Amino acid sequence: MHNLSINDLARGLREKHFSSAELTEHFLKRIKQFNPKLNAFITITETAAIKAAKEADHKLATKEAGPLTGIPIAHKDIFCTDGIKTSCGSKILDNFIAPYDATVVQQLKQAGAVLVGKTNMDEFAMGSSNETSYYGPVHNPWDHDYVPGGSSGGSAAAVAARLAPLATGTDTGGSIRQPAALTGITGLKPTYGRVSRYGMIAFASSLDQGGPFASSAEDCAHLLNAMSGFDDKDSTSVNIAVPDYTASLNQSLKGKRIGLPKEYFGDGLNAEVAARIQDAIRAYEKLGATIKEISLPNTGLSVPVYYVIAPAECSSNLARYDGVRYGYRCDKPKDLEDLYKRSRSEGFGNEVKRRIMIGTYVLSAGYYDAFYIKAQKIRRLICNDFINAFKEVDIILSPSTPAPAFKIGEKTSDPISMYLSDIYTIAINLAGLPGISVPAGFVNGLPVGMQLIGNLFAEATLLNFAHAYQTVTDWHRTIPQEFAS
Ligand code: GLN
């Protein structure tokens, strides 16, 4: 059952080949069997899952079911879940039971999806390897010595090992696309404003966006259908209609124009990864698309700009964790200042502290203009690069990451090299655009991801391109042997 697509699962449920209770038990059994090796889940919601599955079976029996009714899902532990621990990968929220559901969680409940657990993640979504989690690293299902990517590494590993058919993630600078690439699955970062951020714990509010993980573009389309839409509880939610993302999956690519940004194929790109991406480009030519070299001249500035803006926003967002209202509180504080200081210094991990310090510095009087304002100006130039590119092409294609997964521990003492693993994904968040990572082959047994970047709200185009590729390739169907049967 864990190898079936969402369409097949929905049909199986409808035609009573299996019930949601059976399907949910099947995935829960896999989670219990494999999670000790992968550490993909922080919380397993077994009792609630079985109850929700029985409710779904009832809906299925009364024909009130939608495409996701009765289908198991895992949520990144950044989404607030009513009555369920929501840790954001941090000690400071280890004791936090959310008192309400994030909009995304509510939407998926309404769609009838069955929550099986909350997935491990880098602390407050800061990281590219899942090693900054208070709950320890997640292991890549393809080789347990390697990272699954981050920050949504638990969700990506869970789907790659088929511990859940669907999972949610969030992407601030690459945290859906990079782990999707490193674990060989499909992950989509929607346009900023497409998916509600209400109840999604904030890291960098002008960049954060939730999105789907699944084994194929078609399955991502189903999940995106349920996650998208206007939410008046999120002031940056955009009120435009949500198309049915599954409706345009099979459109022809004949005459469609693909842009290859020359800055994404230069120094620093692993030659084997480049070769896999060239194969994908040839597949698109066979599908009738035309290929054109383009330029995104400010690409080199995206990582430095991100590491001013994201820490600035995080230092402000994380000021709420003060040991007073909720979350971790230090033992026996002497006075209020001691309470703040020790709660925060004992509750946050090193990467989070590094970001708060950078953010506080770039926002301080005297440095604000030189760093923060300057970064915002460059952000505009980066947006303009994409606006110009989309005058010439329908979609932009690149590698998702410069190299396949790296070993656990390999980059922990070198934050700059860690930050560079997002070099092809970060600009897309700065510009608010949608992007998808699609499995495009292997290098030494580790998956390689291809990134497709679309214009604002062009998720349907991205999914159409990704699905077309997946009709002529099998990379997305390949499962690590250990998890196949
Ligand atoms: N790796 C990037 C960071 O650490 C992006 C993280 C993300 O997208 N949440 O900030």
CSV table of C-alpha atoms and ligand atoms in Angstrom, one decimal:
chain,number,residue,atom,x,y,z
A,1,MET,CA,0.0,0.0,0.0
A,2,HIS,CA,2.9,2.3,0.6
A,3,ASN,CA,3.9,2.3,-3.0
A,4,LEU,CA,0.6,3.5,-4.3
A,5,SER,CA,-0.1,7.0,-5.6
A,6,ILE,CA,-2.7,9.3,-4.1
A,7,ASN,CA,-5.1,8.5,-7.0
A,8,ASP,CA,-4.6,4.8,-6.4
A,9,LEU,CA,-5.0,5.1,-2.6
A,10,ALA,CA,-8.2,7.2,-3.0
A,11,ARG,CA,-9.6,4.6,-5.5
A,12,GLY,CA,-8.6,1.7,-3.1
A,13,LEU,CA,-10.5,3.4,-0.3
A,14,ARG,CA,-13.5,4.2,-2.4
A,15,GLU,CA,-13.7,0.8,-3.8
A,16,LYS,CA,-13.2,-0.8,-0.4
A,17,HIS,CA,-10.0,-2.7,-1.2
A,18,PHE,CA,-8.8,-1.4,2.1
A,19,SER,CA,-10.2,0.9,4.8
A,20,SER,CA,-8.6,4.1,6.1
A,21,ALA,CA,-8.1,2.3,9.4
A,22,GLU,CA,-6.1,-0.4,7.7
A,23,LEU,CA,-4.1,2.0,5.6
A,24,THR,CA,-3.3,4.1,8.7
A,25,GLU,CA,-2.3,1.1,10.7
A,26,HIS,CA,0.0,0.1,7.8
A,27,PHE,CA,1.8,3.4,7.9
A,28,LEU,CA,1.9,3.5,11.7
A,29,LYS,CA,3.5,0.1,11.7
A,30,ARG,CA,6.1,1.3,9.2
A,31,ILE,CA,6.8,4.4,11.3
A,32,LYS,CA,7.3,2.3,14.4
A,33,GLN,CA,9.5,-0.1,12.5
A,34,PHE,CA,11.7,2.4,10.8
A,35,ASN,CA,11.6,5.6,12.8
A,36,PRO,CA,14.2,4.4,15.3
A,37,LYS,CA,16.7,4.3,12.4
A,38,LEU,CA,15.7,7.5,10.7
A,39,ASN,CA,14.5,9.8,13.5
A,40,ALA,CA,12.1,11.4,11.1
A,41,PHE,CA,9.3,11.9,13.7
A,42,ILE,CA,9.3,13.9,16.9
A,43,THR,CA,5.7,12.8,17.8
A,44,ILE,CA,3.7,9.9,16.6
A,45,THR,CA,-0.1,10.5,17.0
A,46,GLU,CA,-1.2,6.9,16.9
A,47,THR,CA,-4.4,7.1,19.0
A,48,ALA,CA,-5.7,10.3,17.3
A,49,ALA,CA,-4.8,8.8,13.9
A,50,ILE,CA,-6.8,5.7,14.4
A,51,LYS,CA,-9.8,7.7,15.5
A,52,ALA,CA,-9.5,10.1,12.5
A,53,ALA,CA,-9.2,7.1,10.2
A,54,LYS,CA,-12.4,5.6,11.5
A,55,GLU,CA,-14.1,9.0,10.9
A,56,ALA,CA,-12.7,9.0,7.4
A,57,ASP,CA,-14.1,5.5,6.8
A,58,HIS,CA,-17.5,6.8,7.9
A,59,LYS,CA,-17.3,9.6,5.4
A,60,LEU,CA,-16.1,7.2,2.7
A,61,ALA,CA,-19.1,5.0,3.4
A,62,THR,CA,-21.5,8.0,3.1
A,63,LYS,CA,-19.8,9.2,-0.1
A,64,GLU,CA,-18.8,12.6,1.4
A,65,ALA,CA,-15.2,11.8,0.6
A,66,GLY,CA,-12.7,14.0,-1.2
A,67,PRO,CA,-9.4,13.0,-2.8
A,68,LEU,CA,-7.5,13.1,0.5
A,69,THR,CA,-10.2,11.5,2.7
A,70,GLY,CA,-8.6,8.7,4.8
A,71,ILE,CA,-5.1,9.3,3.5
A,72,PRO,CA,-2.3,9.5,6.1
A,73,ILE,CA,-0.2,12.7,6.3
A,74,ALA,CA,2.7,13.9,8.5
A,75,HIS,CA,3.1,17.6,9.4
A,76,LYS,CA,6.4,19.3,10.0
A,77,ASP,CA,6.6,20.2,13.7
A,78,ILE,CA,6.4,23.9,12.8
A,79,PHE,CA,2.7,23.7,12.2
A,80,CYS,CA,0.6,24.2,15.4
A,81,THR,CA,-1.6,21.2,16.1
A,82,ASP,CA,-4.4,21.6,18.6
A,83,GLY,CA,-3.7,19.5,21.7
A,84,ILE,CA,-0.5,18.0,20.2
A,85,LYS,CA,3.1,19.0,21.1
A,86,THR,CA,4.5,21.5,18.6
A,87,SER,CA,8.2,21.9,19.3
A,88,CYS,CA,9.6,23.5,16.1
A,89,GLY,CA,12.6,21.3,16.8
A,90,SER,CA,13.6,23.4,19.8
A,91,LYS,CA,14.1,22.8,23.5
A,92,ILE,CA,12.4,26.1,24.1
A,93,LEU,CA,9.1,24.6,22.8
A,94,ASP,CA,9.7,21.0,24.0
A,95,ASN,CA,6.8,21.4,26.5
A,96,PHE,CA,4.5,23.4,24.2
A,97,ILE,CA,1.1,21.9,23.4
A,98,ALA,CA,-0.5,24.1,20.8
A,99,PRO,CA,-3.9,25.4,21.8
A,100,TYR,CA,-5.2,25.7,18.2
A,101,ASP,CA,-4.6,24.3,14.7
A,102,ALA,CA,-2.6,26.1,12.0
A,103,THR,CA,-4.8,27.0,9.0
A,104,VAL,CA,-3.0,24.3,6.9
A,105,VAL,CA,-3.6,21.7,9.6
A,106,GLN,CA,-7.3,22.7,9.7
A,107,GLN,CA,-7.6,22.6,5.9
A,108,LEU,CA,-6.1,19.1,5.8
A,109,LYS,CA,-8.4,17.9,8.6
A,110,GLN,CA,-11.3,19.2,6.7
A,111,ALA,CA,-10.1,17.4,3.6
A,112,GLY,CA,-10.2,14.2,5.7
A,113,ALA,CA,-6.4,13.5,5.7
A,114,VAL,CA,-5.3,11.5,8.7
A,115,LEU,CA,-2.4,13.0,10.8
A,116,VAL,CA,0.0,10.2,11.8
A,117,GLY,CA,2.7,12.4,13.4
A,118,LYS,CA,4.8,15.5,13.6
A,119,THR,CA,8.2,15.5,11.8
A,120,ASN,CA,11.6,16.4,12.9
A,121,MET,CA,13.2,19.6,11.6
A,122,ASP,CA,16.1,22.0,12.2
A,123,GLU,CA,15.5,24.2,15.2
A,124,PHE,CA,13.1,26.9,14.1
A,125,ALA,CA,13.7,25.8,10.5
A,126,MET,CA,17.2,27.2,10.6
A,127,GLY,CA,19.5,24.8,8.8
A,128,SER,CA,20.1,22.7,5.7
A,129,SER,CA,20.8,19.3,7.2
A,130,ASN,CA,18.4,18.7,10.1
A,131,GLU,CA,21.4,18.6,12.5
A,132,THR,CA,20.3,21.7,14.5
A,133,SER,CA,17.2,19.9,15.9
A,134,TYR,CA,17.0,19.5,19.6
A,135,TYR,CA,15.8,16.0,18.9
A,136,GLY,CA,18.9,14.9,17.0
A,137,PRO,CA,19.7,14.6,13.3
A,138,VAL,CA,17.4,12.8,10.8
A,139,HIS,CA,19.1,10.1,8.7
A,140,ASN,CA,18.8,10.0,5.0
A,141,PRO,CA,16.9,6.9,3.9
A,142,TRP,CA,19.3,6.3,1.0
A,143,ASP,CA,22.3,6.1,3.4
A,144,HIS,CA,22.0,6.6,7.1
A,145,ASP,CA,25.4,8.3,7.4
A,146,TYR,CA,24.1,11.1,5.3
A,147,VAL,CA,21.9,14.1,6.0
A,148,PRO,CA,18.4,14.3,4.5
A,149,GLY,CA,18.7,18.0,4.0
A,150,GLY,CA,16.9,20.6,6.0
A,151,SER,CA,15.1,22.2,7.5
A,152,SER,CA,12.1,19.9,6.6
A,153,GLY,CA,14.3,16.8,6.7
A,154,GLY,CA,12.0,14.7,8.8
A,155,SER,CA,9.1,15.3,6.4
A,156,ALA,CA,11.3,14.5,3.4
A,157,ALA,CA,12.8,11.4,5.0
A,158,ALA,CA,9.3,10.2,6.0
A,159,VAL,CA,8.0,10.4,2.4
A,160,ALA,CA,11.2,9.0,0.9
A,161,ALA,CA,11.0,5.9,3.1
A,162,ARG,CA,7.3,5.7,2.5
A,163,LEU,CA,6.4,6.2,6.2
A,164,ALA,CA,3.7,8.6,5.0
A,165,PRO,CA,2.4,9.2,1.4
A,166,LEU,CA,2.2,12.9,2.0
A,167,ALA,CA,3.9,15.5,4.3
A,168,THR,CA,3.9,19.2,4.8
A,169,GLY,CA,7.1,21.3,5.0
A,170,THR,CA,8.1,24.9,5.0
A,171,ASP,CA,10.6,26.7,2.8
A,172,THR,CA,12.3,30.0,3.9
A,173,GLY,CA,15.4,29.6,1.8
A,174,GLY,CA,15.1,26.1,0.4
A,175,SER,CA,13.8,23.9,3.2
A,176,ILE,CA,11.3,22.1,1.0
A,177,ARG,CA,13.3,21.9,-2.2
A,178,GLN,CA,16.7,21.0,-0.8
A,179,PRO,CA,15.6,18.1,1.4
A,180,ALA,CA,13.3,16.9,-1.5
A,181,ALA,CA,16.4,16.8,-3.7
A,182,LEU,CA,18.6,15.1,-1.2
A,183,THR,CA,16.0,12.3,-0.4
A,184,GLY,CA,14.8,11.8,-4.0
A,185,ILE,CA,11.2,13.0,-3.7
A,186,THR,CA,9.1,15.9,-5.1
A,187,GLY,CA,8.7,19.0,-3.0
A,188,LEU,CA,7.0,22.3,-4.0
A,189,LYS,CA,7.5,25.8,-2.5
A,190,PRO,CA,4.5,27.8,-3.5
A,191,THR,CA,4.3,31.5,-4.3
A,192,TYR,CA,4.6,33.7,-1.2
A,193,GLY,CA,1.0,34.3,-0.1
A,194,ARG,CA,-0.5,31.1,-1.7
A,195,VAL,CA,-0.5,29.0,1.5
A,196,SER,CA,-1.6,30.5,4.8
A,197,ARG,CA,1.1,31.1,7.4
A,198,TYR,CA,-1.3,31.3,10.3
A,199,GLY,CA,-0.2,28.9,13.0
A,200,MET,CA,3.0,28.1,11.2
A,201,ILE,CA,5.7,29.1,13.7
A,202,ALA,CA,7.5,32.2,12.2
A,203,PHE,CA,11.2,32.2,11.3
A,204,ALA,CA,11.5,34.9,8.6
A,205,SER,CA,8.0,36.1,7.9
A,206,SER,CA,8.6,37.7,4.5
A,207,LEU,CA,10.2,34.5,3.2
A,208,ASP,CA,8.4,31.6,5.0
A,209,GLN,CA,6.0,29.5,2.9
A,210,GLY,CA,4.4,26.1,3.6
A,211,GLY,CA,4.2,23.5,0.8
A,212,PRO,CA,3.7,19.8,-0.1
A,213,PHE,CA,6.1,16.8,-0.1
A,214,ALA,CA,5.1,13.7,-2.0
A,215,SER,CA,6.6,11.0,-4.2
A,216,SER,CA,5.4,12.6,-7.4
A,217,ALA,CA,4.2,15.9,-8.9
A,218,GLU,CA,0.7,14.5,-9.3
A,219,ASP,CA,0.5,13.7,-5.5
A,220,CYS,CA,1.9,17.2,-4.7
A,221,ALA,CA,-0.9,18.7,-6.8
A,222,HIS,CA,-3.5,16.9,-4.7
A,223,LEU,CA,-1.9,18.2,-1.5
A,224,LEU,CA,-1.4,21.7,-2.8
A,225,ASN,CA,-5.1,21.8,-3.7
A,226,ALA,CA,-6.0,21.2,-0.1
A,227,MET,CA,-3.4,23.6,1.4
A,228,SER,CA,-3.8,26.6,-0.8
A,229,GLY,CA,-6.2,29.5,-0.5
A,230,PHE,CA,-7.0,32.9,1.0
A,231,ASP,CA,-6.9,33.2,4.8
A,232,ASP,CA,-8.0,36.4,6.5
A,233,LYS,CA,-6.0,35.4,9.5
A,234,ASP,CA,-2.7,35.8,7.5
A,235,SER,CA,-2.2,39.4,6.4
A,236,THR,CA,0.0,38.4,3.5
A,237,SER,CA,-2.3,35.7,2.2
A,238,VAL,CA,-3.3,36.6,-1.4
A,239,ASN,CA,-7.0,36.4,-2.4
A,240,ILE,CA,-6.9,34.9,-5.8
A,241,ALA,CA,-8.7,31.7,-6.9
A,242,VAL,CA,-7.1,28.3,-6.4
A,243,PRO,CA,-7.2,26.3,-9.6
A,244,ASP,CA,-7.4,22.6,-9.5
A,245,TYR,CA,-3.7,21.8,-9.8
A,246,THR,CA,-4.4,18.3,-11.0
A,247,ALA,CA,-6.4,19.6,-14.0
A,248,SER,CA,-3.4,20.8,-16.1
A,249,LEU,CA,-0.9,18.1,-15.3
A,250,ASN,CA,-1.1,16.6,-18.8
A,251,GLN,CA,-0.9,19.7,-20.9
A,252,SER,CA,1.6,19.5,-23.8
A,253,LEU,CA,5.0,21.2,-23.4
A,254,LYS,CA,5.3,21.7,-27.2
A,255,GLY,CA,6.7,25.2,-27.8
A,256,LYS,CA,7.1,26.0,-24.1
A,257,ARG,CA,10.3,27.9,-23.3
A,258,ILE,CA,12.7,26.8,-20.6
A,259,GLY,CA,15.4,29.1,-19.4
A,260,LEU,CA,18.8,27.9,-18.1
A,261,PRO,CA,20.4,30.6,-15.9
A,262,LYS,CA,24.1,30.5,-16.7
A,263,GLU,CA,24.9,31.5,-13.1
A,264,TYR,CA,23.4,28.3,-11.8
A,265,PHE,CA,25.6,26.0,-13.9
A,266,GLY,CA,29.0,27.5,-13.1
A,267,ASP,CA,31.7,27.0,-10.5
A,268,GLY,CA,30.7,25.0,-7.5
A,269,LEU,CA,28.3,22.7,-9.3
A,270,ASN,CA,29.3,19.0,-8.9
A,271,ALA,CA,30.0,17.6,-12.4
A,272,GLU,CA,27.9,14.5,-11.9
A,273,VAL,CA,25.0,16.5,-10.7
A,274,ALA,CA,25.4,18.7,-13.8
A,275,ALA,CA,25.4,15.6,-16.0
A,276,ARG,CA,22.1,14.4,-14.5
A,277,ILE,CA,20.5,17.9,-15.1
A,278,GLN,CA,21.7,17.8,-18.7
A,279,ASP,CA,19.9,14.5,-19.2
A,280,ALA,CA,16.8,16.1,-17.8
A,281,ILE,CA,17.1,19.0,-20.2
A,282,ARG,CA,17.3,16.5,-23.1
A,283,ALA,CA,14.2,14.8,-21.8
A,284,TYR,CA,12.4,18.2,-22.0
A,285,GLU,CA,13.6,18.8,-25.5
A,286,LYS,CA,12.1,15.5,-26.5
A,287,LEU,CA,8.9,16.6,-24.9
A,288,GLY,CA,8.8,19.5,-27.3
A,289,ALA,CA,10.1,22.4,-25.1
A,290,THR,CA,12.8,24.8,-26.3
A,291,ILE,CA,15.8,25.6,-24.3
A,292,LYS,CA,17.4,29.0,-23.9
A,293,GLU,CA,20.3,30.3,-21.9
A,294,ILE,CA,19.3,33.2,-19.6
A,295,SER,CA,21.1,35.3,-17.0
A,296,LEU,CA,20.2,36.2,-13.5
A,297,PRO,CA,23.0,38.6,-12.9
A,298,ASN,CA,22.5,39.2,-9.2
A,299,THR,CA,22.5,35.5,-8.2
A,300,GLY,CA,25.8,35.8,-6.3
A,301,LEU,CA,24.3,38.3,-3.9
A,302,SER,CA,21.4,36.1,-2.9
A,303,VAL,CA,23.1,34.1,-0.1
A,304,PRO,CA,24.6,37.2,1.6
A,305,VAL,CA,21.3,39.1,1.3
A,306,TYR,CA,19.4,36.2,2.7
A,307,TYR,CA,21.8,36.0,5.7
A,308,VAL,CA,21.0,39.6,6.5
A,309,ILE,CA,17.2,39.6,6.0
A,310,ALA,CA,16.4,36.2,7.4
A,311,PRO,CA,18.3,36.7,10.7
A,312,ALA,CA,16.9,40.2,11.0
A,313,GLU,CA,13.3,38.9,10.8
A,314,CYS,CA,14.1,35.9,13.1
A,315,SER,CA,15.6,38.1,15.8
A,316,SER,CA,12.4,40.0,15.9
A,317,ASN,CA,10.1,36.9,15.7
A,318,LEU,CA,12.0,34.9,18.3
A,319,ALA,CA,11.8,37.8,20.9
A,320,ARG,CA,8.5,36.3,22.0
A,321,TYR,CA,10.2,33.3,23.6
A,322,ASP,CA,11.0,34.9,26.9
A,323,GLY,CA,10.2,32.2,29.5
A,324,VAL,CA,7.1,34.1,30.7
A,325,ARG,CA,4.1,33.1,28.6
A,326,TYR,CA,4.9,29.7,27.3
A,327,GLY,CA,7.7,27.3,26.5
A,328,TYR,CA,10.8,26.6,28.5
A,329,ARG,CA,11.5,28.5,31.7
A,330,CYS,CA,14.8,28.3,33.5
A,331,ASP,CA,14.9,26.9,37.0
A,332,LYS,CA,14.8,29.3,40.0
A,333,PRO,CA,15.3,32.7,38.3
A,334,LYS,CA,16.8,35.4,40.5
A,335,ASP,CA,14.9,38.2,38.9
A,336,LEU,CA,13.1,39.0,35.6
A,337,GLU,CA,16.3,39.7,33.7
A,338,ASP,CA,17.8,36.4,34.9
A,339,LEU,CA,14.6,34.7,33.8
A,340,TYR,CA,14.8,36.1,30.3
A,341,LYS,CA,18.5,35.5,30.0
A,342,ARG,CA,18.7,32.0,31.2
A,343,SER,CA,15.4,30.8,29.7
A,344,ARG,CA,16.7,31.9,26.3
A,345,SER,CA,20.3,30.9,26.6
A,346,GLU,CA,19.3,27.4,27.9
A,347,GLY,CA,16.3,27.0,25.6
A,348,PHE,CA,17.8,28.0,22.2
A,349,GLY,CA,20.5,26.0,20.4
A,350,ASN,CA,23.7,27.5,18.8
A,351,GLU,CA,22.5,28.1,15.3
A,352,VAL,CA,19.4,29.9,16.5
A,353,LYS,CA,21.6,32.1,18.8
A,354,ARG,CA,24.0,32.8,15.9
A,355,ARG,CA,21.0,34.0,13.8
A,356,ILE,CA,19.6,36.1,16.6
A,357,MET,CA,22.9,37.8,17.2
A,358,ILE,CA,23.4,38.5,13.5
A,359,GLY,CA,19.9,39.8,13.2
A,360,THR,CA,20.1,42.1,16.2
A,361,TYR,CA,23.4,43.5,14.9
A,362,VAL,CA,22.1,44.3,11.4
A,363,LEU,CA,19.0,45.9,12.8
A,364,SER,CA,20.8,48.1,15.4
A,365,ALA,CA,21.0,51.8,15.1
A,366,GLY,CA,24.0,52.8,13.0
A,367,TYR,CA,24.2,49.5,11.1
A,368,TYR,CA,20.6,49.3,9.9
A,369,ASP,CA,21.1,51.4,6.8
A,370,ALA,CA,24.4,49.8,5.9
A,371,PHE,CA,23.1,46.2,6.2
A,372,TYR,CA,19.4,45.8,6.5
A,373,ILE,CA,18.3,48.6,4.1
A,374,LYS,CA,21.1,47.7,1.6
A,375,ALA,CA,20.0,44.1,1.7
A,376,GLN,CA,16.4,45.1,0.9
A,377,LYS,CA,17.6,47.1,-2.1
A,378,ILE,CA,19.5,44.2,-3.4
A,379,ARG,CA,16.5,42.0,-2.8
A,380,ARG,CA,14.6,44.2,-5.3
A,381,LEU,CA,17.4,43.8,-7.9
A,382,ILE,CA,17.1,40.0,-7.5
A,383,CYS,CA,13.3,40.2,-8.0
A,384,ASN,CA,13.9,42.3,-11.1
A,385,ASP,CA,16.3,39.6,-12.5
A,386,PHE,CA,13.4,37.1,-12.5
A,387,ILE,CA,10.8,39.6,-13.8
A,388,ASN,CA,13.1,40.1,-16.8
A,389,ALA,CA,13.8,36.4,-17.3
A,390,PHE,CA,10.1,35.6,-17.3
A,391,LYS,CA,9.6,38.0,-20.3
A,392,GLU,CA,11.6,35.5,-22.3
A,393,VAL,CA,10.8,32.0,-20.9
A,394,ASP,CA,7.9,30.1,-19.3
A,395,ILE,CA,10.0,28.3,-16.7
A,396,ILE,CA,13.5,28.3,-15.3
A,397,LEU,CA,15.4,25.0,-14.8
A,398,SER,CA,18.4,24.4,-12.6
A,399,PRO,CA,19.9,21.9,-10.2
A,400,SER,CA,18.2,22.1,-6.8
A,401,THR,CA,21.5,21.8,-5.0
A,402,PRO,CA,25.1,22.0,-6.0
A,403,ALA,CA,25.9,18.5,-4.8
A,404,PRO,CA,24.1,15.4,-3.4
A,405,ALA,CA,23.6,14.8,0.3
A,406,PHE,CA,26.7,15.3,2.5
A,407,LYS,CA,27.7,13.2,5.6
A,408,ILE,CA,26.2,13.9,9.0
A,409,GLY,CA,28.8,16.1,10.8
A,410,GLU,CA,30.6,17.1,7.6
A,411,LYS,CA,29.6,20.7,7.6
A,412,THR,CA,28.5,21.4,11.2
A,413,SER,CA,31.7,23.3,12.0
A,414,ASP,CA,31.6,25.4,8.8
A,415,PRO,CA,28.4,27.4,8.7
A,416,ILE,CA,29.3,29.2,5.5
A,417,SER,CA,29.7,26.0,3.5
A,418,MET,CA,26.4,24.8,5.0
A,419,TYR,CA,24.7,28.1,3.9
A,420,LEU,CA,26.0,27.6,0.4
A,421,SER,CA,24.1,24.3,0.0
A,422,ASP,CA,21.0,26.6,-0.6
A,423,ILE,CA,22.7,28.7,-3.3
A,424,TYR,CA,20.2,27.7,-6.0
A,425,THR,CA,17.1,27.9,-3.9
A,426,ILE,CA,17.4,31.1,-1.8
A,427,ALA,CA,16.8,33.7,-4.5
A,428,ILE,CA,13.4,32.2,-5.3
A,429,ASN,CA,12.3,33.0,-1.7
A,430,LEU,CA,13.7,36.5,-1.9
A,431,ALA,CA,11.6,37.0,-5.0
A,432,GLY,CA,8.5,35.3,-3.6
A,433,LEU,CA,8.3,32.8,-6.5
A,434,PRO,CA,7.2,29.2,-6.6
A,435,GLY,CA,9.8,26.4,-7.1
A,436,ILE,CA,9.7,22.6,-7.2
A,437,SER,CA,12.3,20.0,-6.8
A,438,VAL,CA,11.9,16.8,-8.8
A,439,PRO,CA,14.1,13.7,-8.6
A,440,ALA,CA,16.5,13.5,-11.6
A,441,GLY,CA,18.7,10.6,-11.0
A,442,PHE,CA,21.5,9.4,-8.7
A,443,VAL,CA,25.2,10.1,-8.1
A,444,ASN,CA,26.9,7.3,-6.1
A,445,GLY,CA,23.6,6.0,-4.9
A,446,LEU,CA,22.4,9.4,-3.6
A,447,PRO,CA,19.5,11.3,-5.2
A,448,VAL,CA,19.9,14.4,-7.4
A,449,GLY,CA,17.2,17.0,-7.6
A,450,MET,CA,16.2,19.3,-10.5
A,451,GLN,CA,14.6,22.6,-9.7
A,452,LEU,CA,11.9,24.3,-11.8
A,453,ILE,CA,11.2,27.9,-11.0
A,454,GLY,CA,7.9,29.5,-12.1
A,455,ASN,CA,6.5,33.0,-12.3
A,456,LEU,CA,4.3,34.3,-9.5
A,457,PHE,CA,1.3,31.9,-8.9
A,458,ALA,CA,2.4,29.6,-11.7
A,459,GLU,CA,2.3,26.5,-9.6
A,460,ALA,CA,0.1,24.8,-12.2
A,461,THR,CA,2.8,25.4,-14.8
A,462,LEU,CA,5.5,24.0,-12.5
A,463,LEU,CA,3.4,20.9,-11.8
A,464,ASN,CA,2.7,20.4,-15.5
A,465,PHE,CA,6.4,20.5,-16.3
A,466,ALA,CA,7.3,18.2,-13.4
A,467,HIS,CA,4.6,15.7,-14.2
A,468,ALA,CA,5.5,15.6,-17.9
A,469,TYR,CA,9.1,14.7,-16.8
A,470,GLN,CA,7.8,12.1,-14.5
A,471,THR,CA,5.8,10.4,-17.3
A,472,VAL,CA,9.1,9.8,-19.1
A,473,THR,CA,11.3,9.0,-16.2
A,474,ASP,CA,11.2,6.6,-13.2
A,475,TRP,CA,13.4,8.4,-10.7
A,476,HIS,CA,10.5,9.4,-8.5
A,477,ARG,CA,9.4,5.8,-8.3
A,478,THR,CA,12.7,4.5,-7.0
A,479,ILE,CA,12.6,3.7,-3.3
A,480,PRO,CA,15.6,2.8,-1.1
A,481,GLN,CA,15.7,-1.0,-1.0
A,482,GLU,CA,15.4,-1.2,2.8
A,483,PHE,CA,12.0,0.5,2.6
A,484,ALA,CA,10.7,-1.0,-0.6
A,485,SER,CA,8.8,-4.0,0.6
B,1,GLN,N1,19.0,26.6,5.0
B,1,GLN,C1,18.4,27.9,5.1
B,1,GLN,C2,18.5,28.5,6.5
B,1,GLN,O1,19.1,27.9,7.3
B,1,GLN,C3,16.9,27.9,4.7
B,1,GLN,C4,16.1,27.3,5.8
B,1,GLN,C5,14.6,27.3,5.4
B,1,GLN,O2,14.2,27.3,4.2
B,1,GLN,N2,13.8,27.2,6.4
B,1,GLN,O3,18.1,29.6,6.8
